[in-house]
């Protein structure tokens, strides 16, 4: 038997690599980290070479051969390769799918690495007869004929022409390509403006980090909004860029990239690239290649950019590190913050986690001396911290859901030409439709949830959990009276109310329904930055990182939702939200005020945040988690189970829990199985089971073995979430 074979990670939901046979010539060519085209069942898939072997072996069946080697060199550096294999093991997710995270879409599809450099031309102008039998080849040929000087392959790709078709035409000597020069040389960084003179806290942080540029060292840069964290990043980045190294900066969402880029550009002349899901495939490939070749000095991206190959990485910065969007919530459920910490460790470079409201997870690492805590205690310049007020909705007289005191305050700010920000984390018109006569409520037939009423573009009922849309009934389906009434407030309803209360001022609503159009968000930001009085109303989109210099009053209309949740992390999220939203107020010269409307003014979280601050809250929460042995003081894995009935879930989970208990000799504690907080969603039933252990390695040891040997019946869908952030 031919002993020459390669191990390939194929993007299928299986955990092992697959062996493929190669010729001696291929064996010499291929190396770890290259893409190969392989047969898999009836498909042809793009896989990644994970290893090669030339020792004799015995097998009862003949191995399949690889179809093609797609690269000339490995596209992944050693460290990124290690990071990916570690991630697959740590998050217990199929290796082939994880490996694909390192590549942009076009390369995942098997397109050539030099796609953007290839320019295809016709060499045989009378080849029609030779391609009569292939429609695809005829299409490609016709398109190429339009431009005798040649067409770039990425343009052909966008027109639906496949690489295989071009290869077939090339083989028949009908077309050929030449390669345009692409320059992947890095440009040395030049300073474009002078750094600011750091205040003492900033100076301490900068000095401390700069001492550790040659090793792995994790820092938590903890400073209120506006305390000058970005200036610290910039000054450390400068040192790293001066050494000719790359800096990877991760931010929670695309919306924050333009403002961050412009601050980087005003400080540094160097090559900066952005990587996020909003780019088209060609742009993404281009930016990725700049990063992967070392041309890009600064790579700014969202979560998935953590897996970009970077040959020359010298520093990782993760801004707004508490933000939940760093954790992928479906499929491969990795946490970019944890992956980033491990990446920095492998790279032997420093990492800075920055936040005004550090996660309890990171503060626990500080507590365990795994992360160095750096605090910025002053707001840079003269900006003062806002004052927090709690408004008791049980006693306050109200109009349109706003307490009269708040209305009075808003009026006052607007008359002084200041801006107001109103926050409500609920889009739509109203969250419930109810009958006043018989108490009937409009519920989604497929979910355990109320329909939300929407009034645009017409009045209808919408389920935010499964997407179902229904006509709004005129009369109550139960008692037939004309007594249906919207209960509660969504942003659309508050917008109507504000327009009525403040007819002379602009009300700008920002939520998923109002800003879905490309560019509309930028227009809104432009308007906010002209210093006119206006009211900004929106959901959590407004809570993140933006600068609103003219906002002096912030109101959170309904903070109670977060306080009622069963999730032990809910108070942490609520405190972060209040502090982050508050951080939008008073960043300019004026002092800001924050109003919280609640039905539970006695809740301890308000007392802590009004009389103290987030840090006090965090300290208390850390202590509570420690004494209750909750994460991060225990490691957890959440199993989510989905089936057609609740019994199927519970039976199956009970059965596999028994196996695990037996195998793990009680080193793992098992909570549940219990129905998920929303048991029925889109017609399917959901249940949970949580695995907890004090020792991370032991937890993984048992679960890995158990998970690999599980027999999952076809009617059950089971997913696993390592270090879950949300229990839903
Ligand atoms: P953060 O990132 O913590 O929210 P920024 O770095 O954006 O804070 O700083 C807030 C504002 O303060 C910015 O306008 C910035 O230019 C200014 N600033 C930061 N550091 C200094 C400094 N040392 N001296 C003067 N202004 C500063
Ligand atoms: Zn009724
Ligand atoms: Zn639904």
XYZ file of C-alpha atoms and ligand atoms in Angstrom:
757
model
C 0.000 0.000 0.000
C 1.185 3.539 -0.776
C 2.449 4.872 2.537
C 2.252 8.526 1.503
C -0.774 10.257 2.931
C -1.975 13.542 4.416
C -4.377 14.303 7.253
C -6.995 16.775 6.167
C -9.479 18.792 8.256
C -12.675 18.873 6.233
C -15.540 21.272 7.036
C -18.070 18.675 8.145
C -19.568 18.140 11.597
C -17.083 15.453 12.585
C -14.211 15.762 15.016
C -11.425 13.816 13.356
C -9.167 14.532 10.412
C -9.367 12.292 7.374
C -6.498 10.498 5.672
C -6.032 10.969 1.932
C -3.515 9.362 -0.333
C -1.008 11.535 -2.237
C 1.541 10.826 -4.960
C 5.236 11.240 -4.273
C 5.183 14.465 -6.248
C 2.240 15.819 -4.233
C 3.865 14.652 -1.011
C 6.892 16.778 -1.761
C 4.714 19.791 -2.592
C 2.194 19.740 0.200
C 2.726 21.171 3.667
C 0.734 21.757 6.812
C -1.684 24.710 6.578
C -2.247 24.452 2.802
C -5.657 24.094 1.239
C -6.439 20.951 -0.719
C -9.483 19.874 -2.685
C -10.704 16.459 -1.548
C -13.561 14.100 -2.382
C -15.922 13.628 0.546
C -18.903 11.373 -0.032
C -20.346 12.799 -3.202
C -18.987 16.293 -2.575
C -15.714 17.983 -3.329
C -14.639 20.007 -0.327
C -11.868 22.427 0.506
C -9.895 21.007 3.410
C -6.800 22.100 5.316
C -3.744 19.873 5.588
C -3.076 19.150 9.257
C -0.262 16.648 8.911
C 1.596 14.351 6.509
C 2.922 10.832 6.914
C 5.209 8.482 5.024
C 5.286 5.493 7.372
C 3.763 2.220 6.157
C 0.306 1.491 7.502
C -2.363 -1.170 7.293
C -5.872 -0.393 6.230
C -8.713 -2.677 5.210
C -9.947 -0.196 2.595
C -8.267 1.933 -0.009
C -7.791 5.600 0.877
C -9.176 8.213 -1.485
C -6.744 10.524 -3.221
C -6.731 14.290 -2.985
C -8.004 16.044 -6.114
C -5.842 19.133 -6.073
C -3.409 21.152 -4.007
C -4.747 24.698 -3.976
C -1.815 26.648 -2.515
C 1.883 26.948 -3.126
C 2.677 27.858 0.478
C 0.969 27.428 3.798
C -1.373 30.372 4.364
C -1.411 30.105 8.145
C 1.483 30.925 10.437
C 2.391 28.399 13.149
C 0.811 30.315 15.979
C -2.523 30.828 14.246
C -2.440 27.130 13.365
C -1.925 26.225 17.026
C -4.618 28.673 18.090
C -7.147 27.036 15.756
C -6.395 23.460 16.802
C -6.546 24.520 20.443
C -9.896 26.280 19.834
C -11.400 23.169 18.291
C -10.395 21.114 21.303
C -11.325 23.729 23.872
C -14.742 24.579 22.440
C -15.366 20.973 21.379
C -16.224 22.061 17.879
C -15.373 20.196 14.639
C -11.827 20.919 13.516
C -12.627 21.469 9.826
C -15.155 24.187 10.627
C -12.777 25.865 13.052
C -9.884 25.804 10.558
C -12.090 27.555 8.020
C -12.404 30.516 10.432
C -8.854 31.497 9.515
C -9.813 32.143 5.885
C -11.976 34.670 4.057
C -14.971 33.343 2.135
C -13.335 33.235 -1.285
C -10.468 31.101 -0.039
C -12.882 28.845 1.839
C -14.600 28.297 -1.489
C -11.311 27.151 -3.005
C -10.547 30.288 -5.035
C -6.861 30.788 -5.848
C -4.772 32.777 -3.407
C -3.717 35.179 -6.165
C -7.307 35.696 -7.323
C -7.004 39.474 -7.108
C -3.838 39.491 -9.203
C -5.080 37.264 -12.030
C -6.120 38.868 -15.263
C -7.753 36.504 -17.784
C -7.538 36.989 -21.568
C -8.687 35.103 -24.621
C -5.903 33.509 -26.675
C -8.101 31.707 -29.188
C -10.684 34.108 -30.635
C -12.460 31.413 -32.635
C -12.990 28.744 -30.016
C -16.814 28.642 -30.024
C -16.903 25.192 -31.548
C -14.560 23.722 -28.979
C -16.867 24.570 -26.064
C -20.275 23.731 -27.548
C -20.944 21.165 -24.871
C -20.430 23.375 -21.844
C -22.810 26.232 -21.129
C -20.610 27.436 -18.275
C -17.578 27.649 -20.532
C -19.597 29.471 -23.183
C -20.751 32.045 -20.618
C -17.224 32.641 -19.424
C -15.937 32.866 -22.974
C -18.565 35.422 -23.969
C -17.823 37.573 -20.978
C -14.078 37.486 -21.604
C -14.601 38.398 -25.247
C -16.066 41.745 -24.190
C -12.677 42.900 -22.927
C -9.720 41.968 -25.140
C -7.270 43.560 -22.672
C -8.404 41.081 -20.000
C -10.723 40.804 -16.996
C -9.624 40.401 -13.360
C -10.689 37.063 -11.900
C -12.484 38.615 -8.951
C -14.797 40.426 -11.384
C -15.459 37.111 -13.122
C -16.156 35.521 -9.727
C -18.715 38.218 -8.970
C -20.395 37.456 -12.296
C -20.758 33.825 -11.213
C -17.897 32.344 -13.257
C -16.271 29.481 -11.369
C -12.522 28.952 -11.085
C -12.979 25.370 -12.350
C -14.528 26.705 -15.585
C -11.574 29.019 -16.153
C -9.186 26.160 -15.486
C -10.984 23.988 -18.044
C -10.733 26.736 -20.673
C -7.091 27.242 -19.817
C -6.419 23.543 -20.285
C -7.951 23.728 -23.774
C -5.570 26.638 -24.452
C -8.460 29.001 -25.136
C -7.667 31.479 -22.395
C -4.699 32.382 -20.198
C -3.975 34.701 -17.337
C -1.179 37.035 -16.434
C -0.458 38.172 -12.896
C -0.670 41.863 -11.941
C 1.927 42.921 -9.418
C 0.539 43.257 -5.909
C 2.771 44.854 -3.337
C 2.651 43.182 0.042
C 5.581 45.072 1.541
C 4.848 46.722 4.876
C 5.241 50.491 5.066
C 7.182 51.837 8.028
C 5.004 53.828 10.408
C 5.395 57.602 10.612
C 3.786 59.703 13.281
C 1.104 61.976 11.813
C 0.455 64.060 14.933
C 2.083 64.510 18.305
C 0.805 62.306 21.129
C -1.058 64.125 23.932
C 0.794 64.674 27.175
C -0.486 61.828 29.343
C -2.020 62.593 32.726
C -0.397 60.730 35.673
C -2.745 57.706 35.484
C -2.229 57.387 31.753
C 1.522 57.711 32.213
C 1.613 54.920 34.797
C -0.363 52.645 32.480
C 1.777 53.427 29.435
C 5.060 52.935 31.297
C 3.864 49.665 32.765
C 2.734 48.197 29.442
C 5.782 49.421 27.516
C 8.019 47.483 29.902
C 6.345 44.230 28.830
C 6.377 44.492 25.039
C 8.639 41.478 24.612
C 6.607 38.969 26.630
C 3.137 37.747 27.184
C 1.475 40.006 29.702
C -2.245 40.700 30.075
C -3.512 44.102 31.216
C -6.961 45.267 32.174
C -7.218 48.977 31.393
C -10.089 50.065 33.571
C -11.260 53.636 33.211
C -14.594 55.428 33.016
C -15.779 56.568 29.612
C -13.716 59.531 28.542
C -10.816 58.815 30.893
C -8.411 58.492 27.971
C -8.081 54.742 27.363
C -7.761 55.288 23.619
C -4.828 57.650 24.185
C -3.102 54.877 26.175
C -3.727 52.430 23.318
C -2.302 54.913 20.816
C 0.893 55.504 22.761
C 1.565 51.795 23.291
C 0.692 51.060 19.653
C 3.244 53.632 18.602
C 6.023 51.736 20.385
C 4.955 48.433 18.829
C 4.637 49.912 15.333
C 8.064 51.508 15.664
C 9.453 48.004 16.145
C 7.890 47.030 12.822
C 5.265 44.801 14.415
C 1.553 44.396 13.765
C -1.217 45.478 16.128
C -4.569 43.693 16.242
C -7.441 45.787 17.622
C -10.819 44.204 18.283
C -14.007 46.207 18.831
C -17.488 44.855 19.540
C -19.289 46.018 16.441
C -18.909 47.368 12.949
C -20.539 50.658 13.892
C -17.531 51.516 16.051
C -14.896 50.958 13.364
C -15.158 54.290 11.469
C -14.557 56.445 14.546
C -11.702 54.215 15.717
C -10.080 54.178 12.275
C -10.173 57.924 12.014
C -8.373 58.263 15.363
C -5.702 55.789 14.234
C -5.314 57.576 10.918
C -4.916 60.969 12.475
C -2.145 59.614 14.689
C -0.245 57.230 12.383
C 0.789 57.143 8.752
C 0.842 53.386 8.173
C -1.190 50.700 6.500
C -4.478 50.086 8.348
C -6.978 47.423 7.358
C -10.467 46.654 8.611
C -11.906 43.158 8.832
C -15.593 42.628 9.525
C -18.658 40.960 8.085
C -19.859 44.133 6.351
C -17.171 43.899 3.645
C -17.839 42.245 0.305
C -15.880 39.094 -0.471
C -13.211 40.763 -2.598
C -12.541 43.549 -0.086
C -12.353 41.010 2.666
C -9.862 38.871 0.778
C -7.756 41.937 0.090
C -7.740 43.114 3.702
C -7.057 39.564 4.881
C -4.069 39.256 2.543
C -2.672 42.541 3.808
C -2.897 41.165 7.334
C -1.637 37.688 6.454
C 1.404 38.933 4.530
C 2.348 41.528 7.125
C 1.582 44.500 4.872
C -1.067 45.801 7.258
C 0.426 47.315 10.391
C -2.866 47.855 12.188
C -5.714 45.379 11.789
C -9.008 46.571 13.206
C -11.791 44.056 13.344
C -14.771 42.561 15.059
C -14.889 39.189 16.833
C -13.953 36.918 13.930
C -10.761 38.867 13.153
C -9.139 37.087 16.121
C -8.406 34.140 13.800
C -6.673 36.177 11.089
C -3.150 34.878 10.381
C -0.679 37.599 11.400
C 2.986 36.792 10.848
C 4.311 39.662 12.872
C 1.902 40.283 15.730
C 3.236 42.469 18.553
C 0.171 43.623 20.503
C -3.525 42.786 20.894
C -6.051 45.349 22.098
C -9.623 44.352 22.887
C -11.740 47.430 23.503
C -15.025 47.297 25.463
C -13.908 43.889 26.673
C -17.120 43.371 28.710
C -19.226 43.417 25.559
C -21.270 40.298 24.937
C -20.768 40.426 21.197
C -17.233 39.070 21.623
C -18.871 35.749 22.346
C -20.264 34.006 19.299
C -23.762 32.844 20.193
C -24.331 30.168 17.605
C -22.408 27.404 15.866
C -18.774 27.706 16.949
C -19.370 29.425 20.259
C -15.941 30.877 20.969
C -15.241 33.908 23.120
C -12.893 36.271 21.278
C -11.583 37.634 24.597
C -10.463 34.241 25.837
C -9.081 33.282 22.435
C -7.225 36.617 22.330
C -5.645 35.972 25.732
C -4.421 32.592 24.513
C -3.221 34.050 21.237
C -1.157 36.680 23.059
C 0.255 33.929 25.267
C 1.309 31.855 22.237
C 2.710 34.939 20.503
C 4.561 36.093 23.622
C 3.161 39.592 23.259
C 1.104 41.857 25.537
C -2.655 42.161 25.394
C -4.742 45.072 26.688
C -8.377 44.553 27.626
C -10.059 47.929 27.953
C -13.395 48.855 29.505
C -15.240 51.364 31.648
C -17.182 48.432 33.066
C -14.827 45.422 33.175
C -16.435 42.010 33.081
C -16.552 40.059 36.308
C -14.641 37.347 34.426
C -11.687 39.671 33.813
C -11.800 41.101 37.337
C -11.601 37.551 38.646
C -8.418 37.053 36.610
C -7.067 40.226 38.236
C -7.998 38.743 41.607
C -6.019 35.608 40.695
C -3.013 37.717 39.606
C -3.305 36.533 36.000
C -4.034 40.024 34.690
C -2.489 43.331 35.757
C -5.087 45.936 36.692
C -4.426 49.479 35.443
C -6.884 52.163 36.461
C -7.581 55.565 34.962
C -9.418 57.543 37.567
C -9.945 60.973 36.055
C -11.932 61.959 33.067
C -9.508 63.499 30.604
C -9.859 67.257 30.108
C -12.498 68.869 32.309
C -15.436 66.538 31.775
C -17.213 65.587 35.008
C -18.954 62.340 35.870
C -22.743 62.466 35.603
C -25.054 62.262 38.595
C -27.485 59.329 38.770
C -31.144 59.792 39.904
C -33.702 57.016 40.455
C -37.344 57.789 39.588
C -39.967 55.612 41.288
C -42.553 54.835 38.607
C -45.024 53.499 41.174
C -45.659 56.980 42.582
C -44.578 59.363 39.818
C -47.238 61.092 37.712
C -46.587 60.167 34.071
C -47.337 61.155 30.505
C -46.577 58.811 27.618
C -44.616 56.572 29.970
C -42.298 59.412 31.084
C -42.426 60.728 34.632
C -43.365 64.409 34.797
C -40.174 65.268 36.606
C -38.198 63.775 33.724
C -40.290 65.654 31.153
C -39.567 68.879 33.014
C -35.821 68.145 33.013
C -35.807 67.311 29.290
C -37.570 70.603 28.537
C -34.987 72.476 30.530
C -32.039 70.869 28.671
C -33.538 71.423 25.237
C -34.215 75.084 26.016
C -30.479 75.436 26.815
C -29.619 74.014 23.380
C -28.415 70.744 24.868
C -29.129 67.208 23.669
C -31.037 64.435 25.417
C -30.597 60.670 25.074
C -33.465 58.343 25.917
C -32.775 54.677 26.142
C -35.294 51.859 25.902
C -34.178 48.362 25.071
C -37.381 47.373 23.310
C -38.056 48.049 19.682
C -41.488 48.087 18.074
C -44.587 49.974 19.201
C -45.677 47.985 22.248
C -44.645 44.618 23.697
C -48.155 43.288 24.452
C -51.612 43.436 22.884
C -54.254 42.784 25.518
C -58.054 42.738 25.749
C -59.305 45.080 28.451
C -62.557 43.127 28.786
C -61.348 39.530 29.173
C -57.517 39.842 29.593
C -56.767 37.839 26.436
C -53.238 38.480 25.183
C -51.843 38.076 21.673
C -49.211 35.327 21.881
C -47.104 33.753 19.188
C -48.555 30.307 18.413
C -45.041 28.904 17.924
C -43.243 30.427 20.932
C -43.813 31.002 24.643
C -43.851 34.736 23.966
C -46.081 37.747 23.374
C -46.353 39.252 19.956
C -44.841 42.727 19.656
C -47.026 45.328 17.966
C -45.365 47.176 15.108
C -46.915 50.146 13.333
C -44.507 50.443 10.403
C -44.868 50.087 7.502
C -48.398 49.014 8.567
C -49.855 47.813 11.842
C -49.094 44.159 12.484
C -48.037 41.642 15.115
C -44.463 40.397 15.033
C -42.781 37.665 17.071
C -39.227 38.773 17.858
C -38.206 35.180 18.602
C -39.229 33.274 15.480
C -40.022 36.106 13.067
C -43.684 35.186 12.576
C -45.848 38.066 11.359
C -49.638 38.208 11.766
C -52.399 40.635 10.960
C -53.544 42.685 13.949
C -57.106 41.616 14.906
C -59.760 44.386 15.093
C -61.721 42.707 17.876
C -60.762 40.339 20.666
C -60.697 36.790 19.244
C -61.849 35.503 22.662
C -64.776 37.723 23.742
C -65.379 39.495 20.393
C -65.411 42.966 21.986
C -63.692 45.928 20.443
C -61.497 46.296 23.530
C -57.942 45.475 22.397
C -55.258 47.734 23.792
C -51.480 47.943 23.381
C -49.772 47.584 26.776
C -46.281 48.824 27.580
C -43.953 50.855 25.406
C -41.597 50.172 22.559
C -39.324 52.758 20.956
C -41.870 53.536 18.216
C -44.554 54.419 20.769
C -42.210 56.527 22.871
C -41.229 58.332 19.673
C -44.885 59.292 19.113
C -45.145 60.448 22.728
C -41.980 62.558 22.517
C -43.125 64.183 19.287
C -46.323 65.166 21.038
C -44.567 66.470 24.164
C -41.777 68.310 22.318
C -43.193 69.342 18.939
C -40.467 71.982 18.400
C -37.520 69.557 18.545
C -36.179 66.746 16.408
C -36.649 63.243 17.784
C -34.196 60.801 16.226
C -34.954 57.132 16.729
C -32.096 54.652 16.454
C -32.913 50.954 16.470
C -32.779 48.011 14.133
C -36.022 49.075 12.441
C -34.863 52.620 11.768
C -31.206 52.170 10.816
C -31.240 49.090 8.627
C -30.357 51.188 5.608
C -26.653 51.450 4.822
C -25.309 54.886 5.641
C -28.278 56.011 7.724
C -26.313 55.538 10.940
C -23.553 57.814 9.670
C -26.123 60.497 8.791
C -27.532 60.304 12.297
C -24.060 60.620 13.826
C -23.350 63.670 11.669
C -26.524 65.315 12.895
C -25.676 64.586 16.531
C -22.300 66.219 16.114
C -23.843 69.524 15.082
C -24.581 71.211 18.365
C -28.353 71.581 18.036
C -30.897 70.623 20.693
C -32.484 67.276 19.883
C -33.767 64.070 21.427
C -32.052 60.800 20.646
C -34.118 57.730 21.331
C -32.888 54.199 20.912
C -32.002 50.693 21.953
C -28.614 49.308 22.995
C -27.136 50.419 19.693
C -26.757 53.765 21.453
C -25.051 52.370 24.529
C -21.794 51.410 22.868
C -18.669 53.504 22.733
C -19.958 56.516 20.817
C -19.097 60.086 21.660
C -22.108 62.360 22.036
C -20.475 65.578 23.247
C -23.679 67.661 23.461
C -25.769 65.140 25.396
C -26.224 66.294 28.996
C -29.210 64.198 30.067
C -29.619 60.461 29.724
C -32.785 58.606 30.714
C -33.292 54.848 30.888
C -37.040 54.295 30.695
C -37.340 50.687 31.722
C -34.427 49.115 33.511
C -36.545 46.449 35.245
C -36.408 43.772 32.536
C -32.799 42.990 33.384
C -33.510 42.838 37.115
C -36.161 40.134 36.727
C -34.038 37.686 34.748
C -33.125 34.307 36.236
C -29.623 34.510 34.759
C -27.051 35.095 37.513
C -25.202 37.417 35.124
C -28.230 39.690 34.680
C -27.225 42.176 37.424
C -23.748 42.453 35.881
C -25.262 43.229 32.476
C -27.680 45.736 33.988
C -24.964 47.551 35.921
C -22.786 47.668 32.791
C -25.662 48.981 30.749
C -26.516 51.737 33.254
C -22.864 52.766 33.550
C -22.234 52.634 29.804
C -25.368 54.596 28.914
C -24.517 57.081 31.654
C -21.087 57.454 30.092
C -22.748 59.049 27.055
C -23.739 62.061 29.172
C -21.612 65.078 29.873
C -18.530 64.225 27.876
C -18.216 67.816 26.776
C -17.937 70.782 29.125
C -21.327 70.394 30.846
C -22.021 68.066 33.711
C -24.532 65.328 32.908
C -27.487 63.795 34.700
C -28.810 60.277 34.417
C -32.424 59.330 35.228
C -33.451 55.721 35.805
C -37.191 54.936 35.750
C -38.069 51.825 37.734
C -40.861 50.044 39.598
C -38.250 48.620 42.000
C -36.341 51.619 43.360
C -35.406 49.546 46.435
C -33.281 47.116 44.386
C -29.731 47.096 45.842
C -28.144 47.636 42.425
C -29.462 51.246 42.385
C -28.131 52.000 45.809
C -24.677 50.787 44.794
C -24.616 52.645 41.494
C -26.112 55.909 42.827
C -24.036 56.213 45.988
C -20.939 54.418 44.772
C -19.985 53.243 41.319
C -19.495 50.279 39.023
C -16.296 49.288 40.798
C -18.096 48.893 44.111
C -20.783 46.898 42.380
C -18.166 44.687 40.706
C -16.321 44.069 43.961
C -19.524 42.948 45.689
C -20.543 40.781 42.748
C -17.145 39.118 42.608
C -17.466 38.275 46.296
C -20.961 36.836 45.776
C -19.840 34.682 42.887
C -16.896 33.474 44.890
C -18.952 32.428 47.884
C -21.707 30.859 45.741
C -19.075 29.089 43.598
C -20.561 30.566 40.453
C -18.564 31.323 37.287
C -15.840 32.415 36.935
C -15.090 30.604 40.219
C -16.323 27.421 38.616
C -16.030 26.399 34.987
C -19.213 25.648 33.145
C -20.474 23.974 30.006
C -24.072 24.463 28.955
C -25.893 21.809 26.932
C -28.825 22.994 24.906
C -31.229 20.330 23.743
C -33.980 20.776 21.191
C -36.762 18.355 20.205
C -40.416 18.149 19.166
C -41.649 17.547 22.705
C -40.536 18.517 26.187
C -40.400 14.826 27.215
C -37.958 13.876 24.476
C -35.569 16.538 25.765
C -35.856 15.586 29.403
C -35.589 11.840 28.764
C -32.523 12.227 26.627
C -30.746 14.684 28.914
C -31.512 12.589 31.993
C -30.066 9.567 30.233
C -26.814 11.230 29.176
C -26.463 12.957 32.558
C -26.467 9.505 34.120
C -23.616 8.407 31.842
C -21.560 11.476 32.643
C -22.159 11.143 36.372
C -21.041 7.564 36.211
C -17.905 8.340 34.171
C -16.785 11.414 36.036
C -16.836 10.063 39.571
C -18.767 13.079 40.837
C -16.065 15.557 39.914
C -18.650 17.298 37.751
C -21.770 18.801 39.216
C -24.815 18.668 36.944
C -27.677 21.156 37.118
C -30.883 20.130 35.441
C -32.099 19.069 33.014
C -34.614 21.902 33.144
C -36.783 23.581 30.504
C -35.068 26.584 28.879
C -36.280 30.040 30.019
C -38.283 30.168 26.799
C -39.260 26.547 26.478
C -41.081 26.665 23.157
C -39.511 28.605 20.315
C -40.500 28.357 16.645
C -42.568 25.286 17.477
C -39.670 23.354 19.012
C -39.029 22.591 22.673
C -35.802 23.586 24.380
C -34.144 22.305 27.541
C -30.868 22.966 29.340
C -28.334 21.144 31.402
C -25.331 22.825 33.023
C -22.075 21.062 33.894
C -19.865 22.669 36.545
C -16.444 21.882 37.942
C -13.757 23.654 39.924
C -10.981 22.274 37.736
C -11.090 23.282 34.087
C -8.794 20.497 32.880
C -10.797 17.808 34.681
C -14.058 19.150 33.278
C -12.648 19.039 29.772
C -11.114 15.641 30.287
C -14.418 14.001 31.175
C -16.642 15.928 28.828
C -14.422 15.443 25.782
C -14.556 11.692 26.077
C -18.255 11.594 26.911
C -19.217 14.019 24.132
C -17.297 12.050 21.504
C -19.031 8.810 22.459
C -22.585 10.209 22.690
C -25.198 8.588 20.497
C -27.576 11.394 19.593
C -30.906 10.166 18.180
C -32.092 11.933 14.996
C -35.074 13.626 16.686
C -32.742 15.442 19.102
C -30.541 18.428 18.411
C -27.855 18.860 21.021
C -25.314 21.686 21.177
C -22.610 22.422 23.642
C -21.498 25.840 24.877
C -18.179 26.033 26.724
C -18.023 29.015 29.119
C -21.574 30.126 28.238
C -22.314 33.821 28.711
C -26.091 33.603 28.572
C -28.368 30.954 29.970
C -31.010 31.201 27.242
P -11.889 56.648 26.412
O -11.254 55.856 25.304
O -11.455 56.209 27.784
O -13.372 56.790 26.323
P -10.611 58.835 25.083
O -9.237 58.313 24.895
O -11.529 58.799 23.926
O -11.305 58.107 26.319
O -10.493 60.305 25.650
C -11.593 61.162 25.806
C -11.226 62.548 25.345
O -10.176 63.077 26.134
C -10.722 62.586 23.923
O -11.269 63.703 23.288
C -9.226 62.691 24.048
O -8.655 63.380 22.953
C -9.063 63.484 25.343
N -7.831 63.127 26.040
C -7.398 61.881 26.344
N -6.219 61.923 26.988
C -5.876 63.221 27.098
C -4.738 63.929 27.671
N -3.745 63.268 28.273
N -4.744 65.264 27.597
C -5.762 65.931 27.004
N -6.837 65.347 26.438
C -6.917 64.006 26.487
Zn -61.536 39.911 25.144
Zn -42.648 33.127 17.654
